[in-house]
Coordinates of N, CA and C in Angstrom, one line a residue:
M1 N 95.0 136.5 101.3 CA 94.5 135.2 101.4 C 94.3 134.8 102.8
T2 N 93.2 134.4 103.2 CA 92.9 133.9 104.6 C 93.6 132.6 104.9
S3 N 93.7 132.2 106.1 CA 94.2 130.9 106.5 C 93.3 129.8 105.9
Y4 N 92.0 130.1 106.0 CA 91.1 129.0 105.5 C 91.3 128.9 103.9
E5 N 91.5 130.0 103.2 CA 91.7 129.9 101.8 C 93.0 129.2 101.5
K6 N 94.0 129.4 102.3 CA 95.3 128.6 102.1 C 95.0 127.1 102.4
Y7 N 94.2 126.9 103.4 CA 93.8 125.5 103.7 C 93.1 124.9 102.5
E8 N 92.2 125.6 101.9 CA 91.4 125.0 100.8 C 92.4 124.8 99.6
Y9 N 93.4 125.6 99.4 CA 94.4 125.4 98.4 C 95.1 124.1 98.6
W10 N 95.6 123.9 99.9 CA 96.3 122.7 100.2 C 95.5 121.4 100.0
V11 N 94.2 121.5 100.4 CA 93.3 120.4 100.2 C 93.1 120.1 98.8
Y12 N 93.0 121.2 98.0 CA 92.8 121.0 96.5 C 94.1 120.2 96.0
L13 N 95.2 120.6 96.4 CA 96.5 119.9 95.9 C 96.5 118.5 96.4
S14 N 96.1 118.3 97.6 CA 96.0 116.9 98.2 C 95.1 116.0 97.4
D15 N 93.9 116.6 97.2 CA 92.9 115.8 96.4 C 93.3 115.5 95.0
Y16 N 94.0 116.5 94.4 CA 94.5 116.4 93.0 C 95.6 115.3 93.0
D17 N 96.4 115.3 94.0 CA 97.5 114.2 94.0 C 96.9 112.8 94.2
I18 N 95.9 112.7 95.1 CA 95.4 111.3 95.3 C 94.6 110.9 94.0
Q19 N 93.9 111.8 93.4 CA 93.2 111.5 92.1 C 94.2 111.1 91.0
T20 N 95.3 111.8 91.0 CA 96.3 111.5 90.0 C 96.9 110.1 90.3
A21 N 97.1 109.8 91.6 CA 97.5 108.4 91.9 C 96.5 107.4 91.4
A22 N 95.2 107.6 91.6 CA 94.2 106.7 91.1 C 94.3 106.6 89.5
D23 N 94.6 107.7 88.9 CA 94.8 107.6 87.4 C 96.0 106.8 87.0
L24 N 97.1 107.0 87.8 CA 98.3 106.2 87.5 C 98.2 104.7 87.8
I25 N 97.3 104.4 88.7 CA 97.0 103.0 89.0 C 96.5 102.3 87.7
K26 N 95.7 103.0 87.0 CA 95.2 102.5 85.7 C 96.3 102.3 84.7
C27 N 97.3 103.1 84.8 CA 98.5 103.0 83.9 C 99.6 102.1 84.4
K28 N 99.4 101.6 85.6 CA 100.4 100.8 86.2 C 101.8 101.5 86.4
R29 N 101.7 102.7 86.8 CA 102.9 103.5 87.1 C 103.1 103.5 88.6
W30 N 103.5 102.3 89.2 CA 103.5 102.1 90.6 C 104.3 103.0 91.5
A31 N 105.5 103.4 91.0 CA 106.4 104.2 91.8 C 105.8 105.6 92.0
Y32 N 105.2 106.1 91.0 CA 104.6 107.4 91.1 C 103.3 107.4 92.0
V33 N 102.6 106.3 92.0 CA 101.5 106.1 92.9 C 101.9 106.3 94.3
A34 N 103.0 105.7 94.7 CA 103.5 105.8 96.1 C 104.0 107.2 96.4
F35 N 104.6 107.9 95.4 CA 105.1 109.2 95.6 C 103.9 110.2 95.8
L36 N 102.9 110.0 95.0 CA 101.7 110.9 95.1 C 100.9 110.6 96.4
C37 N 100.9 109.4 96.9 CA 100.3 109.1 98.1 C 101.0 109.9 99.2
Q38 N 102.3 109.9 99.2 CA 103.1 110.7 100.2 C 102.7 112.2 100.1
Q39 N 102.7 112.7 98.9 CA 102.5 114.1 98.7 C 101.1 114.5 99.1
S40 N 100.1 113.6 98.9 CA 98.7 113.9 99.3 C 98.6 114.1 100.8
V41 N 99.2 113.2 101.5 CA 99.1 113.3 103.0 C 99.9 114.5 103.5
E42 N 101.1 114.7 102.9 CA 101.9 115.9 103.3 C 101.1 117.2 103.1
R43 N 100.5 117.3 102.0 CA 99.8 118.6 101.6 C 98.6 118.8 102.5
L44 N 97.9 117.7 102.8 CA 96.7 117.9 103.7 C 97.2 118.3 105.1
V45 N 98.2 117.7 105.6 CA 98.7 118.1 106.9 C 99.2 119.5 106.9
K46 N 99.9 120.0 105.9 CA 100.3 121.4 105.8 C 99.1 122.3 105.8
G47 N 98.0 121.9 105.1 CA 96.8 122.7 105.0 C 96.2 122.8 106.4
M48 N 96.1 121.6 107.1 CA 95.6 121.6 108.5 C 96.4 122.6 109.4
F49 N 97.7 122.6 109.2 CA 98.6 123.4 110.0 C 98.2 124.9 109.8
V50 N 98.0 125.3 108.6 CA 97.6 126.7 108.3 C 96.3 127.0 108.8
C51 N 95.3 126.1 108.6 CA 94.0 126.3 109.1 C 93.8 126.4 110.6
H52 N 94.5 125.5 111.3 CA 94.4 125.5 112.8 C 95.3 126.5 113.5
T53 N 96.4 126.9 112.9 CA 97.3 127.7 113.6 C 97.4 129.2 113.1
G54 N 96.9 129.3 111.8 CA 97.0 130.7 111.2 C 98.4 131.0 110.7
K55 N 99.3 130.0 110.8 CA 100.7 130.1 110.3 C 101.0 129.2 109.2
D56 N 102.0 129.5 108.4 CA 102.4 128.6 107.3 C 103.0 127.4 108.0
A57 N 102.9 126.3 107.3 CA 103.4 125.0 107.8 C 105.0 125.0 107.7
P58 N 105.6 124.3 108.6 CA 107.1 124.2 108.4 C 107.5 123.6 107.0
K59 N 108.6 124.1 106.5 CA 109.0 123.6 105.2 C 109.8 122.3 105.4
S60 N 109.0 121.3 105.4 CA 109.6 120.0 105.7 C 108.7 118.9 105.0
H61 N 109.3 117.8 104.6 CA 108.6 116.7 104.0 C 108.4 115.6 105.1
N62 N 108.9 115.8 106.3 CA 108.9 114.8 107.3 C 107.5 114.8 107.9
L63 N 106.7 113.8 107.5 CA 105.3 113.7 107.9 C 105.1 113.5 109.4
P64 N 105.9 112.6 110.1 CA 105.7 112.6 111.6 C 106.0 113.9 112.3
Y65 N 107.0 114.6 111.8 CA 107.4 115.9 112.4 C 106.3 116.9 112.2
L66 N 105.7 116.9 111.0 CA 104.6 117.8 110.7 C 103.4 117.6 111.5
I67 N 103.0 116.3 111.6 CA 101.8 116.0 112.4 C 102.1 116.3 113.9
N68 N 103.3 115.9 114.4 CA 103.6 116.2 115.8 C 103.6 117.7 116.1
T69 N 104.2 118.4 115.2 CA 104.3 119.9 115.4 C 102.9 120.5 115.4
L70 N 102.0 120.0 114.5 CA 100.7 120.5 114.5 C 99.9 120.1 115.8
S71 N 100.0 118.9 116.2 CA 99.3 118.4 117.4 C 99.8 119.1 118.7
Q72 N 101.0 119.6 118.7 CA 101.6 120.2 119.9 C 101.6 121.7 119.8
H73 N 101.1 122.3 118.7 CA 101.0 123.7 118.5 C 100.2 124.3 119.6
P74 N 100.6 125.4 120.2 CA 99.8 126.0 121.3 C 98.4 126.4 121.0
K75 N 98.1 126.7 119.7 CA 96.8 127.1 119.3 C 95.8 125.9 119.2
L76 N 96.5 124.7 119.2 CA 95.7 123.5 118.9 C 95.8 122.5 120.1
A77 N 96.9 122.4 120.7 CA 97.2 121.4 121.7 C 96.1 121.1 122.8
D78 N 95.6 122.2 123.3 CA 94.6 122.0 124.4 C 93.1 122.1 124.0
T79 N 92.9 122.1 122.7 CA 91.6 122.1 122.1 C 91.1 120.7 122.0
E80 N 89.8 120.5 121.8 CA 89.2 119.2 121.6 C 89.9 118.5 120.4
V81 N 90.0 119.3 119.3 CA 90.6 118.7 118.1 C 92.1 118.3 118.3
G82 N 92.8 119.1 119.0 CA 94.2 118.8 119.3 C 94.3 117.5 120.2
K83 N 93.5 117.4 121.2 CA 93.5 116.2 122.0 C 93.2 115.0 121.2
R84 N 92.1 115.1 120.4 CA 91.8 113.9 119.6 C 92.9 113.5 118.6
L85 N 93.5 114.5 118.0 CA 94.6 114.3 117.0 C 95.7 113.6 117.8
K86 N 96.1 114.0 118.9 CA 97.2 113.4 119.7 C 96.8 111.9 120.1
E87 N 95.6 111.7 120.5 CA 95.1 110.4 120.9 C 95.1 109.4 119.7
E88 N 94.7 109.9 118.5 CA 94.5 109.0 117.4 C 95.7 108.8 116.5
K89 N 96.6 109.7 116.6 CA 97.7 109.7 115.6 C 98.6 108.4 115.7
D90 N 98.6 107.8 116.9 CA 99.4 106.6 117.0 C 98.9 105.5 116.2
N91 N 97.6 105.5 115.8 CA 97.0 104.5 115.0 C 97.5 104.6 113.5
Y92 N 98.1 105.7 113.2 CA 98.5 106.0 111.8 C 100.0 106.2 111.7
E93 N 100.7 106.2 112.8 CA 102.1 106.6 112.8 C 103.0 105.7 112.0
D94 N 102.8 104.4 112.2 CA 103.7 103.5 111.5 C 103.5 103.6 109.9
F95 N 102.3 103.8 109.5 CA 102.1 104.0 108.1 C 102.7 105.3 107.6
I96 N 102.5 106.3 108.4 CA 103.0 107.7 108.0 C 104.5 107.6 107.9
I97 N 105.2 106.9 108.8 CA 106.6 106.8 108.8 C 107.0 106.0 107.5
D98 N 106.3 104.9 107.2 CA 106.6 104.1 106.0 C 106.4 105.0 104.7
L99 N 105.4 105.8 104.7 CA 105.0 106.6 103.5 C 106.1 107.6 103.2
M100 N 106.8 108.0 104.2 CA 107.9 109.0 104.0 C 109.0 108.5 103.1
F101 N 109.2 107.2 103.1 CA 110.2 106.5 102.2 C 110.0 106.9 100.8
Y102 N 108.7 107.1 100.4 CA 108.4 107.3 99.0 C 108.5 108.7 98.5
Y103 N 108.9 109.6 99.4 CA 109.1 111.0 98.9 C 110.3 111.0 98.0
M104 N 110.2 111.5 96.8 CA 111.2 111.4 95.8 C 112.0 112.7 95.8
S105 N 113.2 112.6 96.0 CA 114.2 113.7 96.0 C 114.9 113.7 94.7
D106 N 115.2 114.9 94.2 CA 116.0 115.0 93.0 C 117.5 115.3 93.4
Y107 N 117.8 115.3 94.6 CA 119.1 115.7 95.0 C 120.1 114.6 94.7
P108 N 121.3 114.9 94.3 CA 122.3 113.9 93.8 C 122.5 112.8 94.9
F109 N 122.5 113.1 96.2 CA 122.8 112.2 97.2 C 121.8 111.1 97.3
S110 N 120.6 111.2 96.7 CA 119.6 110.2 96.8 C 119.5 109.3 95.6
Y111 N 120.3 109.5 94.6 CA 120.2 108.8 93.3 C 120.4 107.3 93.6
K112 N 121.2 106.9 94.5 CA 121.4 105.4 94.7 C 120.2 104.7 95.2
R113 N 119.3 105.4 95.9 CA 118.1 104.8 96.4 C 116.9 104.9 95.5
V114 N 117.0 105.5 94.4 CA 115.8 105.7 93.5 C 115.2 104.3 93.1
M115 N 116.0 103.3 92.8 CA 115.5 102.1 92.4 C 114.7 101.4 93.5
E116 N 115.1 101.7 94.7 CA 114.3 101.1 95.8 C 112.9 101.5 95.8
R117 N 112.6 102.6 95.2 CA 111.3 103.2 95.2 C 110.4 102.6 94.2
F118 N 110.9 101.8 93.3 CA 110.1 101.2 92.3 C 109.5 99.9 92.9
I119 N 108.2 100.0 93.0 CA 107.4 99.0 93.7 C 106.5 98.2 92.8
D120 N 105.9 97.1 93.3 CA 105.0 96.3 92.5 C 103.6 96.8 92.8
E121 N 102.7 96.1 92.0 CA 101.3 96.5 92.1 C 100.7 96.3 93.5
N122 N 101.0 95.2 94.2 CA 100.5 94.9 95.5 C 100.9 96.0 96.5
K123 N 102.1 96.4 96.5 CA 102.6 97.4 97.4 C 101.9 98.7 97.1
A124 N 101.9 99.1 95.8 CA 101.2 100.4 95.4 C 99.8 100.4 95.8
M125 N 99.1 99.3 95.6 CA 97.7 99.3 96.0 C 97.5 99.4 97.5
N126 N 98.3 98.7 98.2 CA 98.3 98.8 99.7 C 98.5 100.2 100.2
L127 N 99.5 100.8 99.6 CA 99.8 102.2 100.0 C 98.7 103.1 99.6
Y128 N 98.1 102.9 98.5 CA 97.0 103.8 98.0 C 95.8 103.6 99.0
E129 N 95.4 102.4 99.3 CA 94.3 102.2 100.2 C 94.5 102.7 101.6
K130 N 95.7 102.5 102.1 CA 96.0 103.1 103.4 C 96.1 104.6 103.4
T131 N 96.5 105.2 102.3 CA 96.5 106.6 102.1 C 95.1 107.2 102.1
L132 N 94.2 106.5 101.4 CA 92.8 107.0 101.4 C 92.2 106.9 102.9
E133 N 92.6 105.9 103.6 CA 92.1 105.8 105.0 C 92.7 106.9 105.9
T134 N 94.0 107.2 105.6 CA 94.7 108.2 106.4 C 94.1 109.6 106.1
L135 N 93.9 109.9 104.8 CA 93.3 111.2 104.4 C 91.9 111.4 105.0
S136 N 91.1 110.3 105.0 CA 89.8 110.4 105.6 C 89.9 110.7 107.1
W137 N 90.8 110.1 107.8 CA 91.1 110.4 109.2 C 91.5 111.8 109.4
L138 N 92.4 112.3 108.6 CA 92.9 113.7 108.7 C 91.8 114.7 108.5
K139 N 90.9 114.4 107.5 CA 89.9 115.3 107.2 C 88.8 115.5 108.3
K140 N 88.8 114.5 109.2 CA 87.9 114.6 110.4 C 88.3 115.8 111.2
F141 N 89.5 116.3 111.1 CA 90.0 117.4 111.9 C 89.9 118.8 111.2
Q142 N 89.2 118.8 110.1 CA 89.0 120.0 109.3 C 88.2 121.0 110.2
K143 N 88.7 122.2 110.2 CA 88.1 123.3 110.9 C 87.1 124.0 110.0
A144 N 86.0 124.3 110.6 CA 85.0 125.1 109.8 C 85.5 126.5 109.5
P145 N 85.2 127.0 108.3 CA 85.6 128.4 108.0 C 85.1 129.4 108.9
V146 N 86.0 130.4 109.2 CA 85.6 131.5 110.1 C 85.4 132.7 109.2
N147 N 84.3 133.3 109.2 CA 84.0 134.5 108.4 C 84.3 134.3 106.9
A148 N 83.9 133.1 106.4 CA 84.2 132.7 105.0 C 83.0 133.2 104.2

């Protein structure tokens, strides 16, 4: 599987997650909307990492770490795409940090915080709309396929 095929797989998962979030909005399952928004951004960033670096993304759910690692990667940092990503990521950083809160862990140490993740309609809709904006921004950095 080529790096671009791996990227396409990650994009497929990201798109699937955000569409599922849209479906859950109809069902008023707000906590899961937030979780899928986080997953959608994470998966797109991991796909970008594979596509731009030729390496698998770090095994992390830490969105700021993933974006910073991508933007500073030697294969990307000094390119036009890398420079634009570094310049523009500050506009999305606060939201990306907030979005991390909605990653749902199954680990026993996180059970006390699970109720904090249950959010109302307004918060879910805000997260969803900002996620769509963030995904659109990230997709601007898509690399064209090489020898596809």
